[in-house]
Amino acid sequence: MASLARISRKALISSLRSHRHLISRALATEAAVKVTESSPPPVLKITESPDRVKWDYRGQRQIIPLGQWLPKIAVDAYVAPNVVLAGQVNVLDGSSVWNGAVLRGDLNKITVGFCSNVQEKCVVHAAWSSPTGLPAETMIERFVTVGAYCLLRSCTIEPECIIGQHSILMEGSLVETHSILEAGSVLPPGRRIPSGELWAGNPAKFVRKLTHEETLEIPKLAVAINDLSKEYFNEYLPYSTVYLEVEKMMKSHGIAI
């Protein structure tokens, strides 16, 4: 009996030695859980560094004043967030300027008329003076559709016209009312497109007269694009309550407003 008790004691001691690390790990884990439950979680306070540079989230400036000239945008006009307006630029009621367009009024005046639209990646510029003696400012009048990737420089587009995409209008060129310039066309300096005609080519040449039904469709296209711009406009309200949520979040993180 004594030898049996001695053997069982040795077996128990050896098993405890082999599982000592498991027992100590379990005890340490239990102690850490008790300490965590008893002590409150630490409060992290975020402070803004005074050396931090405050960048514009768009990565560029949309409105660029030049000297005494500041771009003017009507209340109900839609200007995409990545559009650049510089200097003497007037975007009138109901008009829209779409993504990536650049309107440089640094040398002369640029006007986008009522319910007109300047579509994606267009570049609109104006020279100091026109060699033809016509006004050097760039005038886009009402119900005009300017297709994507167009280049307009010191030209005049009268009401209810369509300028096809990738077209170029040079200094002093004139597009009279109820006219269409086909895509990819180039209108040389001083060239005039008479009213109610379709022109195309490089350089642009007369193709044919527009029918009455075609002239009626020109303002309808401008109105349709205006209706589409309202859906985008609702996503960029000039006055909203989002700033209240931003101020609330900054206060919760301890950032001075």
PDB file of C-alpha atoms in Angstrom:
ATOM      1  CA  MET A   1       0.000   0.000   0.000  1.00  0.00           C
ATOM      2  CA  ALA A   2       2.808   2.404   0.878  1.00  0.00           C
ATOM      3  CA  SER A   3       4.529   1.733  -2.443  1.00  0.00           C
ATOM      4  CA  LEU A   4       1.240   2.332  -4.324  1.00  0.00           C
ATOM      5  CA  ALA A   5       0.700   5.707  -2.573  1.00  0.00           C
ATOM      6  CA  ARG A   6       4.302   6.692  -3.378  1.00  0.00           C
ATOM      7  CA  ILE A   7       3.832   5.899  -7.085  1.00  0.00           C
ATOM      8  CA  SER A   8       0.538   7.851  -7.303  1.00  0.00           C
ATOM      9  CA  ARG A   9       2.168  10.888  -5.572  1.00  0.00           C
ATOM     10  CA  LYS A  10       5.024  10.889  -8.082  1.00  0.00           C
ATOM     11  CA  ALA A  11       2.577  10.691 -10.999  1.00  0.00           C
ATOM     12  CA  LEU A  12       0.560  13.646  -9.624  1.00  0.00           C
ATOM     13  CA  ILE A  13       3.689  15.805  -9.128  1.00  0.00           C
ATOM     14  CA  SER A  14       4.940  15.084 -12.664  1.00  0.00           C
ATOM     15  CA  SER A  15       1.545  15.938 -14.217  1.00  0.00           C
ATOM     16  CA  LEU A  16       1.404  19.248 -12.306  1.00  0.00           C
ATOM     17  CA  ARG A  17       4.900  20.144 -13.493  1.00  0.00           C
ATOM     18  CA  SER A  18       4.002  19.415 -17.115  1.00  0.00           C
ATOM     19  CA  HIS A  19       0.823  21.596 -17.000  1.00  0.00           C
ATOM     20  CA  ARG A  20       2.302  24.397 -14.880  1.00  0.00           C
ATOM     21  CA  HIS A  21       2.508  26.869 -17.816  1.00  0.00           C
ATOM     22  CA  LEU A  22      -1.144  26.283 -18.753  1.00  0.00           C
ATOM     23  CA  ILE A  23      -2.324  26.927 -15.184  1.00  0.00           C
ATOM     24  CA  SER A  24      -0.252  30.110 -14.856  1.00  0.00           C
ATOM     25  CA  ARG A  25      -1.568  31.417 -18.201  1.00  0.00           C
ATOM     26  CA  ALA A  26      -5.191  30.785 -17.117  1.00  0.00           C
ATOM     27  CA  LEU A  27      -4.639  32.588 -13.807  1.00  0.00           C
ATOM     28  CA  ALA A  28      -3.008  35.566 -15.557  1.00  0.00           C
ATOM     29  CA  THR A  29      -5.901  35.837 -18.038  1.00  0.00           C
ATOM     30  CA  GLU A  30      -8.464  35.755 -15.234  1.00  0.00           C
ATOM     31  CA  ALA A  31      -6.598  38.488 -13.342  1.00  0.00           C
ATOM     32  CA  ALA A  32      -6.420  40.701 -16.461  1.00  0.00           C
ATOM     33  CA  VAL A  33     -10.158  40.328 -17.035  1.00  0.00           C
ATOM     34  CA  LYS A  34     -10.885  41.384 -13.449  1.00  0.00           C
ATOM     35  CA  VAL A  35      -8.661  44.466 -13.766  1.00  0.00           C
ATOM     36  CA  THR A  36     -10.301  45.451 -17.058  1.00  0.00           C
ATOM     37  CA  GLU A  37     -13.795  45.134 -15.617  1.00  0.00           C
ATOM     38  CA  SER A  38     -12.960  47.161 -12.534  1.00  0.00           C
ATOM     39  CA  SER A  39     -11.141  50.085 -14.278  1.00  0.00           C
ATOM     40  CA  PRO A  40     -12.989  52.425 -16.765  1.00  0.00           C
ATOM     41  CA  PRO A  41     -11.753  52.554 -20.387  1.00  0.00           C
ATOM     42  CA  PRO A  42      -9.272  55.368 -21.143  1.00  0.00           C
ATOM     43  CA  VAL A  43     -10.671  58.481 -22.849  1.00  0.00           C
ATOM     44  CA  LEU A  44      -8.769  59.462 -26.018  1.00  0.00           C
ATOM     45  CA  LYS A  45      -8.659  63.194 -26.687  1.00  0.00           C
ATOM     46  CA  ILE A  46      -7.839  64.264 -30.230  1.00  0.00           C
ATOM     47  CA  THR A  47      -6.229  67.649 -30.581  1.00  0.00           C
ATOM     48  CA  GLU A  48      -5.603  69.318 -33.913  1.00  0.00           C
ATOM     49  CA  SER A  49      -2.006  70.295 -34.573  1.00  0.00           C
ATOM     50  CA  PRO A  50      -1.495  74.031 -35.219  1.00  0.00           C
ATOM     51  CA  ASP A  51       0.969  73.151 -37.992  1.00  0.00           C
ATOM     52  CA  ARG A  52      -1.580  71.105 -39.925  1.00  0.00           C
ATOM     53  CA  VAL A  53      -2.290  72.405 -43.435  1.00  0.00           C
ATOM     54  CA  LYS A  54      -5.990  72.654 -44.195  1.00  0.00           C
ATOM     55  CA  TRP A  55      -6.500  71.435 -47.755  1.00  0.00           C
ATOM     56  CA  ASP A  56      -9.618  71.903 -49.824  1.00  0.00           C
ATOM     57  CA  TYR A  57     -11.308  68.512 -50.190  1.00  0.00           C
ATOM     58  CA  ARG A  58     -11.802  69.071 -53.931  1.00  0.00           C
ATOM     59  CA  GLY A  59      -8.069  69.465 -54.481  1.00  0.00           C
ATOM     60  CA  GLN A  60      -8.501  72.713 -56.406  1.00  0.00           C
ATOM     61  CA  ARG A  61     -10.185  76.093 -56.186  1.00  0.00           C
ATOM     62  CA  GLN A  62     -13.468  76.368 -58.027  1.00  0.00           C
ATOM     63  CA  ILE A  63     -13.918  80.145 -57.899  1.00  0.00           C
ATOM     64  CA  ILE A  64     -10.801  82.185 -58.668  1.00  0.00           C
ATOM     65  CA  PRO A  65     -11.096  85.980 -58.354  1.00  0.00           C
ATOM     66  CA  LEU A  66      -8.658  87.970 -60.461  1.00  0.00           C
ATOM     67  CA  GLY A  67      -8.075  91.534 -59.312  1.00  0.00           C
ATOM     68  CA  GLN A  68     -11.456  93.252 -59.039  1.00  0.00           C
ATOM     69  CA  TRP A  69     -13.225  90.529 -61.027  1.00  0.00           C
ATOM     70  CA  LEU A  70     -15.113  87.753 -59.240  1.00  0.00           C
ATOM     71  CA  PRO A  71     -17.056  84.994 -61.057  1.00  0.00           C
ATOM     72  CA  LYS A  72     -20.804  85.315 -60.555  1.00  0.00           C
ATOM     73  CA  ILE A  73     -23.088  82.293 -60.388  1.00  0.00           C
ATOM     74  CA  ALA A  74     -26.889  82.533 -60.325  1.00  0.00           C
ATOM     75  CA  VAL A  75     -28.734  80.935 -57.432  1.00  0.00           C
ATOM     76  CA  ASP A  76     -30.375  78.253 -59.582  1.00  0.00           C
ATOM     77  CA  ALA A  77     -27.385  77.584 -61.862  1.00  0.00           C
ATOM     78  CA  TYR A  78     -25.534  74.289 -61.527  1.00  0.00           C
ATOM     79  CA  VAL A  79     -21.737  74.359 -61.532  1.00  0.00           C
ATOM     80  CA  ALA A  80     -20.033  70.998 -60.971  1.00  0.00           C
ATOM     81  CA  PRO A  81     -17.566  70.772 -58.050  1.00  0.00           C
ATOM     82  CA  ASN A  82     -14.476  70.352 -60.256  1.00  0.00           C
ATOM     83  CA  VAL A  83     -15.237  73.244 -62.632  1.00  0.00           C
ATOM     84  CA  VAL A  84     -12.833  76.206 -62.648  1.00  0.00           C
ATOM     85  CA  LEU A  85     -14.252  79.711 -63.049  1.00  0.00           C
ATOM     86  CA  ALA A  86     -11.715  82.537 -63.155  1.00  0.00           C
ATOM     87  CA  GLY A  87     -12.167  86.283 -63.494  1.00  0.00           C
ATOM     88  CA  GLN A  88     -14.996  87.874 -65.504  1.00  0.00           C
ATOM     89  CA  VAL A  89     -17.386  84.927 -65.719  1.00  0.00           C
ATOM     90  CA  ASN A  90     -21.169  85.190 -65.439  1.00  0.00           C
ATOM     91  CA  VAL A  91     -23.232  82.004 -65.176  1.00  0.00           C
ATOM     92  CA  LEU A  92     -26.850  83.115 -65.500  1.00  0.00           C
ATOM     93  CA  ASP A  93     -30.137  81.623 -64.315  1.00  0.00           C
ATOM     94  CA  GLY A  94     -30.940  78.031 -65.167  1.00  0.00           C
ATOM     95  CA  SER A  95     -27.617  77.393 -66.874  1.00  0.00           C
ATOM     96  CA  SER A  96     -25.214  74.564 -66.103  1.00  0.00           C
ATOM     97  CA  VAL A  97     -21.470  74.003 -66.363  1.00  0.00           C
ATOM     98  CA  TRP A  98     -20.493  70.351 -66.202  1.00  0.00           C
ATOM     99  CA  ASN A  99     -17.562  68.381 -64.846  1.00  0.00           C
ATOM    100  CA  GLY A 100     -14.046  69.410 -65.752  1.00  0.00           C
ATOM    101  CA  ALA A 101     -14.931  72.554 -67.708  1.00  0.00           C
ATOM    102  CA  VAL A 102     -12.667  75.607 -67.462  1.00  0.00           C
ATOM    103  CA  LEU A 103     -13.985  79.129 -68.030  1.00  0.00           C
ATOM    104  CA  ARG A 104     -11.119  81.649 -68.059  1.00  0.00           C
ATOM    105  CA  GLY A 105     -12.268  85.229 -67.930  1.00  0.00           C
ATOM    106  CA  ASP A 106      -8.809  86.596 -67.207  1.00  0.00           C
ATOM    107  CA  LEU A 107      -8.552  88.744 -70.373  1.00  0.00           C
ATOM    108  CA  ASN A 108     -12.184  89.453 -71.216  1.00  0.00           C
ATOM    109  CA  LYS A 109     -15.742  88.662 -70.244  1.00  0.00           C
ATOM    110  CA  ILE A 110     -17.466  85.261 -70.524  1.00  0.00           C
ATOM    111  CA  THR A 111     -21.247  84.880 -70.244  1.00  0.00           C
ATOM    112  CA  VAL A 112     -23.277  81.653 -70.098  1.00  0.00           C
ATOM    113  CA  GLY A 113     -26.882  82.635 -70.835  1.00  0.00           C
ATOM    114  CA  PHE A 114     -30.220  81.510 -69.476  1.00  0.00           C
ATOM    115  CA  CYS A 115     -30.865  77.745 -69.667  1.00  0.00           C
ATOM    116  CA  SER A 116     -27.634  77.145 -71.602  1.00  0.00           C
ATOM    117  CA  ASN A 117     -25.152  74.388 -70.809  1.00  0.00           C
ATOM    118  CA  VAL A 118     -21.407  73.946 -71.180  1.00  0.00           C
ATOM    119  CA  GLN A 119     -20.680  70.249 -70.994  1.00  0.00           C
ATOM    120  CA  GLU A 120     -17.730  68.166 -69.796  1.00  0.00           C
ATOM    121  CA  LYS A 121     -14.093  69.219 -70.376  1.00  0.00           C
ATOM    122  CA  CYS A 122     -14.929  72.355 -72.345  1.00  0.00           C
ATOM    123  CA  VAL A 123     -12.481  75.262 -72.356  1.00  0.00           C
ATOM    124  CA  VAL A 124     -13.919  78.759 -72.750  1.00  0.00           C
ATOM    125  CA  HIS A 125     -11.554  81.703 -73.085  1.00  0.00           C
ATOM    126  CA  ALA A 126     -11.609  85.298 -74.326  1.00  0.00           C
ATOM    127  CA  ALA A 127      -8.871  87.404 -75.920  1.00  0.00           C
ATOM    128  CA  TRP A 128      -7.985  91.044 -75.284  1.00  0.00           C
ATOM    129  CA  SER A 129      -9.322  92.084 -78.680  1.00  0.00           C
ATOM    130  CA  SER A 130     -10.679  90.525 -81.859  1.00  0.00           C
ATOM    131  CA  PRO A 131      -8.915  90.964 -85.235  1.00  0.00           C
ATOM    132  CA  THR A 132     -12.300  91.234 -86.946  1.00  0.00           C
ATOM    133  CA  GLY A 133     -13.424  94.225 -84.891  1.00  0.00           C
ATOM    134  CA  LEU A 134     -16.250  92.204 -83.319  1.00  0.00           C
ATOM    135  CA  PRO A 135     -16.576  92.046 -79.521  1.00  0.00           C
ATOM    136  CA  ALA A 136     -13.732  90.028 -78.013  1.00  0.00           C
ATOM    137  CA  GLU A 137     -15.822  88.682 -75.159  1.00  0.00           C
ATOM    138  CA  THR A 138     -17.266  85.173 -75.320  1.00  0.00           C
ATOM    139  CA  MET A 139     -21.051  85.283 -75.348  1.00  0.00           C
ATOM    140  CA  ILE A 140     -23.179  82.135 -75.026  1.00  0.00           C
ATOM    141  CA  GLU A 141     -26.791  83.265 -75.134  1.00  0.00           C
ATOM    142  CA  ARG A 142     -29.970  81.495 -74.012  1.00  0.00           C
ATOM    143  CA  PHE A 143     -30.948  77.875 -74.817  1.00  0.00           C
ATOM    144  CA  VAL A 144     -27.525  76.989 -76.208  1.00  0.00           C
ATOM    145  CA  THR A 145     -26.009  73.493 -75.898  1.00  0.00           C
ATOM    146  CA  VAL A 146     -22.205  73.282 -76.059  1.00  0.00           C
ATOM    147  CA  GLY A 147     -21.061  69.668 -76.376  1.00  0.00           C
ATOM    148  CA  ALA A 148     -18.223  68.070 -74.454  1.00  0.00           C
ATOM    149  CA  TYR A 149     -14.546  68.853 -75.199  1.00  0.00           C
ATOM    150  CA  CYS A 150     -15.305  72.076 -77.112  1.00  0.00           C
ATOM    151  CA  LEU A 151     -12.942  75.047 -77.307  1.00  0.00           C
ATOM    152  CA  LEU A 152     -14.546  78.498 -77.479  1.00  0.00           C
ATOM    153  CA  ARG A 153     -12.442  81.646 -77.780  1.00  0.00           C
ATOM    154  CA  SER A 154     -13.888  85.156 -78.170  1.00  0.00           C
ATOM    155  CA  CYS A 155     -16.906  83.930 -80.113  1.00  0.00           C
ATOM    156  CA  THR A 156     -20.627  84.723 -80.036  1.00  0.00           C
ATOM    157  CA  ILE A 157     -23.340  82.068 -80.028  1.00  0.00           C
ATOM    158  CA  GLU A 158     -26.840  83.461 -80.444  1.00  0.00           C
ATOM    159  CA  PRO A 159     -29.974  81.934 -78.837  1.00  0.00           C
ATOM    160  CA  GLU A 160     -31.098  78.361 -79.561  1.00  0.00           C
ATOM    161  CA  CYS A 161     -27.993  76.807 -81.107  1.00  0.00           C
ATOM    162  CA  ILE A 162     -26.191  73.475 -80.767  1.00  0.00           C
ATOM    163  CA  ILE A 163     -22.397  73.182 -80.850  1.00  0.00           C
ATOM    164  CA  GLY A 164     -21.338  69.571 -81.364  1.00  0.00           C
ATOM    165  CA  GLN A 165     -18.705  67.973 -79.160  1.00  0.00           C
ATOM    166  CA  HIS A 166     -14.996  68.432 -79.942  1.00  0.00           C
ATOM    167  CA  SER A 167     -15.751  71.606 -81.934  1.00  0.00           C
ATOM    168  CA  ILE A 168     -13.500  74.688 -82.019  1.00  0.00           C
ATOM    169  CA  LEU A 169     -14.781  78.248 -82.411  1.00  0.00           C
ATOM    170  CA  MET A 170     -12.021  80.797 -82.997  1.00  0.00           C
ATOM    171  CA  GLU A 171     -11.806  84.565 -82.426  1.00  0.00           C
ATOM    172  CA  GLY A 172     -14.617  86.644 -83.857  1.00  0.00           C
ATOM    173  CA  SER A 173     -16.683  83.704 -85.078  1.00  0.00           C
ATOM    174  CA  LEU A 174     -20.460  84.053 -84.931  1.00  0.00           C
ATOM    175  CA  VAL A 175     -23.175  81.392 -84.794  1.00  0.00           C
ATOM    176  CA  GLU A 176     -26.550  82.940 -85.490  1.00  0.00           C
ATOM    177  CA  THR A 177     -29.807  81.771 -83.933  1.00  0.00           C
ATOM    178  CA  HIS A 178     -31.397  78.390 -84.778  1.00  0.00           C
ATOM    179  CA  SER A 179     -28.139  76.926 -86.126  1.00  0.00           C
ATOM    180  CA  ILE A 180     -26.228  73.686 -85.571  1.00  0.00           C
ATOM    181  CA  LEU A 181     -22.490  73.060 -85.818  1.00  0.00           C
ATOM    182  CA  GLU A 182     -21.685  69.368 -86.235  1.00  0.00           C
ATOM    183  CA  ALA A 183     -19.291  67.531 -83.910  1.00  0.00           C
ATOM    184  CA  GLY A 184     -15.580  67.920 -84.612  1.00  0.00           C
ATOM    185  CA  SER A 185     -15.992  71.080 -86.664  1.00  0.00           C
ATOM    186  CA  VAL A 186     -13.628  74.071 -86.676  1.00  0.00           C
ATOM    187  CA  LEU A 187     -15.021  77.566 -87.213  1.00  0.00           C
ATOM    188  CA  PRO A 188     -12.156  79.851 -88.350  1.00  0.00           C
ATOM    189  CA  PRO A 189     -11.703  83.419 -87.069  1.00  0.00           C
ATOM    190  CA  GLY A 190     -14.393  85.811 -88.282  1.00  0.00           C
ATOM    191  CA  ARG A 191     -16.534  83.075 -89.871  1.00  0.00           C
ATOM    192  CA  ARG A 192     -20.323  83.454 -89.573  1.00  0.00           C
ATOM    193  CA  ILE A 193     -22.947  80.716 -89.596  1.00  0.00           C
ATOM    194  CA  PRO A 194     -26.238  82.240 -90.844  1.00  0.00           C
ATOM    195  CA  SER A 195     -29.489  81.575 -89.046  1.00  0.00           C
ATOM    196  CA  GLY A 196     -31.224  78.238 -89.570  1.00  0.00           C
ATOM    197  CA  GLU A 197     -28.280  76.387 -91.164  1.00  0.00           C
ATOM    198  CA  LEU A 198     -26.284  73.224 -90.486  1.00  0.00           C
ATOM    199  CA  TRP A 199     -22.504  73.503 -90.851  1.00  0.00           C
ATOM    200  CA  ALA A 200     -19.767  70.854 -90.495  1.00  0.00           C
ATOM    201  CA  GLY A 201     -16.131  70.145 -91.296  1.00  0.00           C
ATOM    202  CA  ASN A 202     -12.634  71.564 -90.790  1.00  0.00           C
ATOM    203  CA  PRO A 203     -12.930  74.346 -91.743  1.00  0.00           C
ATOM    204  CA  ALA A 204     -16.696  74.393 -91.258  1.00  0.00           C
ATOM    205  CA  LYS A 205     -18.798  74.669 -94.409  1.00  0.00           C
ATOM    206  CA  PHE A 206     -22.487  74.902 -95.216  1.00  0.00           C
ATOM    207  CA  VAL A 207     -24.276  71.541 -95.353  1.00  0.00           C
ATOM    208  CA  ARG A 208     -28.000  72.325 -95.628  1.00  0.00           C
ATOM    209  CA  LYS A 209     -30.870  74.331 -94.232  1.00  0.00           C
ATOM    210  CA  LEU A 210     -32.554  73.114 -91.067  1.00  0.00           C
ATOM    211  CA  THR A 211     -36.205  72.141 -91.159  1.00  0.00           C
ATOM    212  CA  HIS A 212     -38.765  73.815 -88.941  1.00  0.00           C
ATOM    213  CA  GLU A 213     -39.078  70.665 -86.815  1.00  0.00           C
ATOM    214  CA  GLU A 214     -35.304  70.575 -86.243  1.00  0.00           C
ATOM    215  CA  THR A 215     -35.213  74.176 -85.056  1.00  0.00           C
ATOM    216  CA  LEU A 216     -37.996  73.400 -82.584  1.00  0.00           C
ATOM    217  CA  GLU A 217     -35.919  70.567 -81.092  1.00  0.00           C
ATOM    218  CA  ILE A 218     -32.937  72.822 -80.290  1.00  0.00           C
ATOM    219  CA  PRO A 219     -34.415  74.557 -77.196  1.00  0.00           C
ATOM    220  CA  LYS A 220     -35.989  71.270 -76.066  1.00  0.00           C
ATOM    221  CA  LEU A 221     -32.507  69.756 -75.755  1.00  0.00           C
ATOM    222  CA  ALA A 222     -31.333  72.672 -73.619  1.00  0.00           C
ATOM    223  CA  VAL A 223     -34.398  72.357 -71.369  1.00  0.00           C
ATOM    224  CA  ALA A 224     -33.850  68.603 -70.986  1.00  0.00           C
ATOM    225  CA  ILE A 225     -30.249  69.141 -69.876  1.00  0.00           C
ATOM    226  CA  ASN A 226     -31.447  71.853 -67.491  1.00  0.00           C
ATOM    227  CA  ASP A 227     -33.900  69.388 -65.929  1.00  0.00           C
ATOM    228  CA  LEU A 228     -31.106  66.849 -65.554  1.00  0.00           C
ATOM    229  CA  SER A 229     -28.857  69.413 -63.875  1.00  0.00           C
ATOM    230  CA  LYS A 230     -31.496  69.971 -61.184  1.00  0.00           C
ATOM    231  CA  GLU A 231     -30.967  66.399 -59.946  1.00  0.00           C
ATOM    232  CA  TYR A 232     -27.238  67.122 -59.577  1.00  0.00           C
ATOM    233  CA  PHE A 233     -27.956  70.531 -58.086  1.00  0.00           C
ATOM    234  CA  ASN A 234     -29.964  68.957 -55.255  1.00  0.00           C
ATOM    235  CA  GLU A 235     -26.820  67.080 -54.158  1.00  0.00           C
ATOM    236  CA  TYR A 236     -24.894  70.338 -53.707  1.00  0.00           C
ATOM    237  CA  LEU A 237     -27.269  72.576 -51.802  1.00  0.00           C
ATOM    238  CA  PRO A 238     -25.690  75.974 -51.020  1.00  0.00           C
ATOM    239  CA  TYR A 239     -27.352  76.036 -47.607  1.00  0.00           C
ATOM    240  CA  SER A 240     -28.009  72.921 -45.579  1.00  0.00           C
ATOM    241  CA  THR A 241     -27.710  71.526 -42.049  1.00  0.00           C
ATOM    242  CA  VAL A 242     -24.655  69.363 -42.688  1.00  0.00           C
ATOM    243  CA  TYR A 243     -22.415  71.909 -40.968  1.00  0.00           C
ATOM    244  CA  LEU A 244     -24.286  71.249 -37.703  1.00  0.00           C
ATOM    245  CA  GLU A 245     -23.285  67.578 -37.827  1.00  0.00           C
ATOM    246  CA  VAL A 246     -19.682  68.551 -38.590  1.00  0.00           C
ATOM    247  CA  GLU A 247     -19.561  70.927 -35.615  1.00  0.00           C
ATOM    248  CA  LYS A 248     -21.078  68.251 -33.376  1.00  0.00           C
ATOM    249  CA  MET A 249     -18.445  65.715 -34.435  1.00  0.00           C
ATOM    250  CA  MET A 250     -15.615  68.219 -33.912  1.00  0.00           C
ATOM    251  CA  LYS A 251     -16.864  69.028 -30.411  1.00  0.00           C
ATOM    252  CA  SER A 252     -17.065  65.333 -29.530  1.00  0.00           C
ATOM    253  CA  HIS A 253     -13.391  64.928 -30.489  1.00  0.00           C
ATOM    254  CA  GLY A 254     -12.289  68.035 -28.628  1.00  0.00           C
ATOM    255  CA  ILE A 255     -11.403  70.020 -31.779  1.00  0.00           C
ATOM    256  CA  ALA A 256     -11.862  73.760 -31.461  1.00  0.00           C
ATOM    257  CA  ILE A 257     -14.324  75.274 -33.931  1.00  0.00           C
TER     258      ILE A 257
END
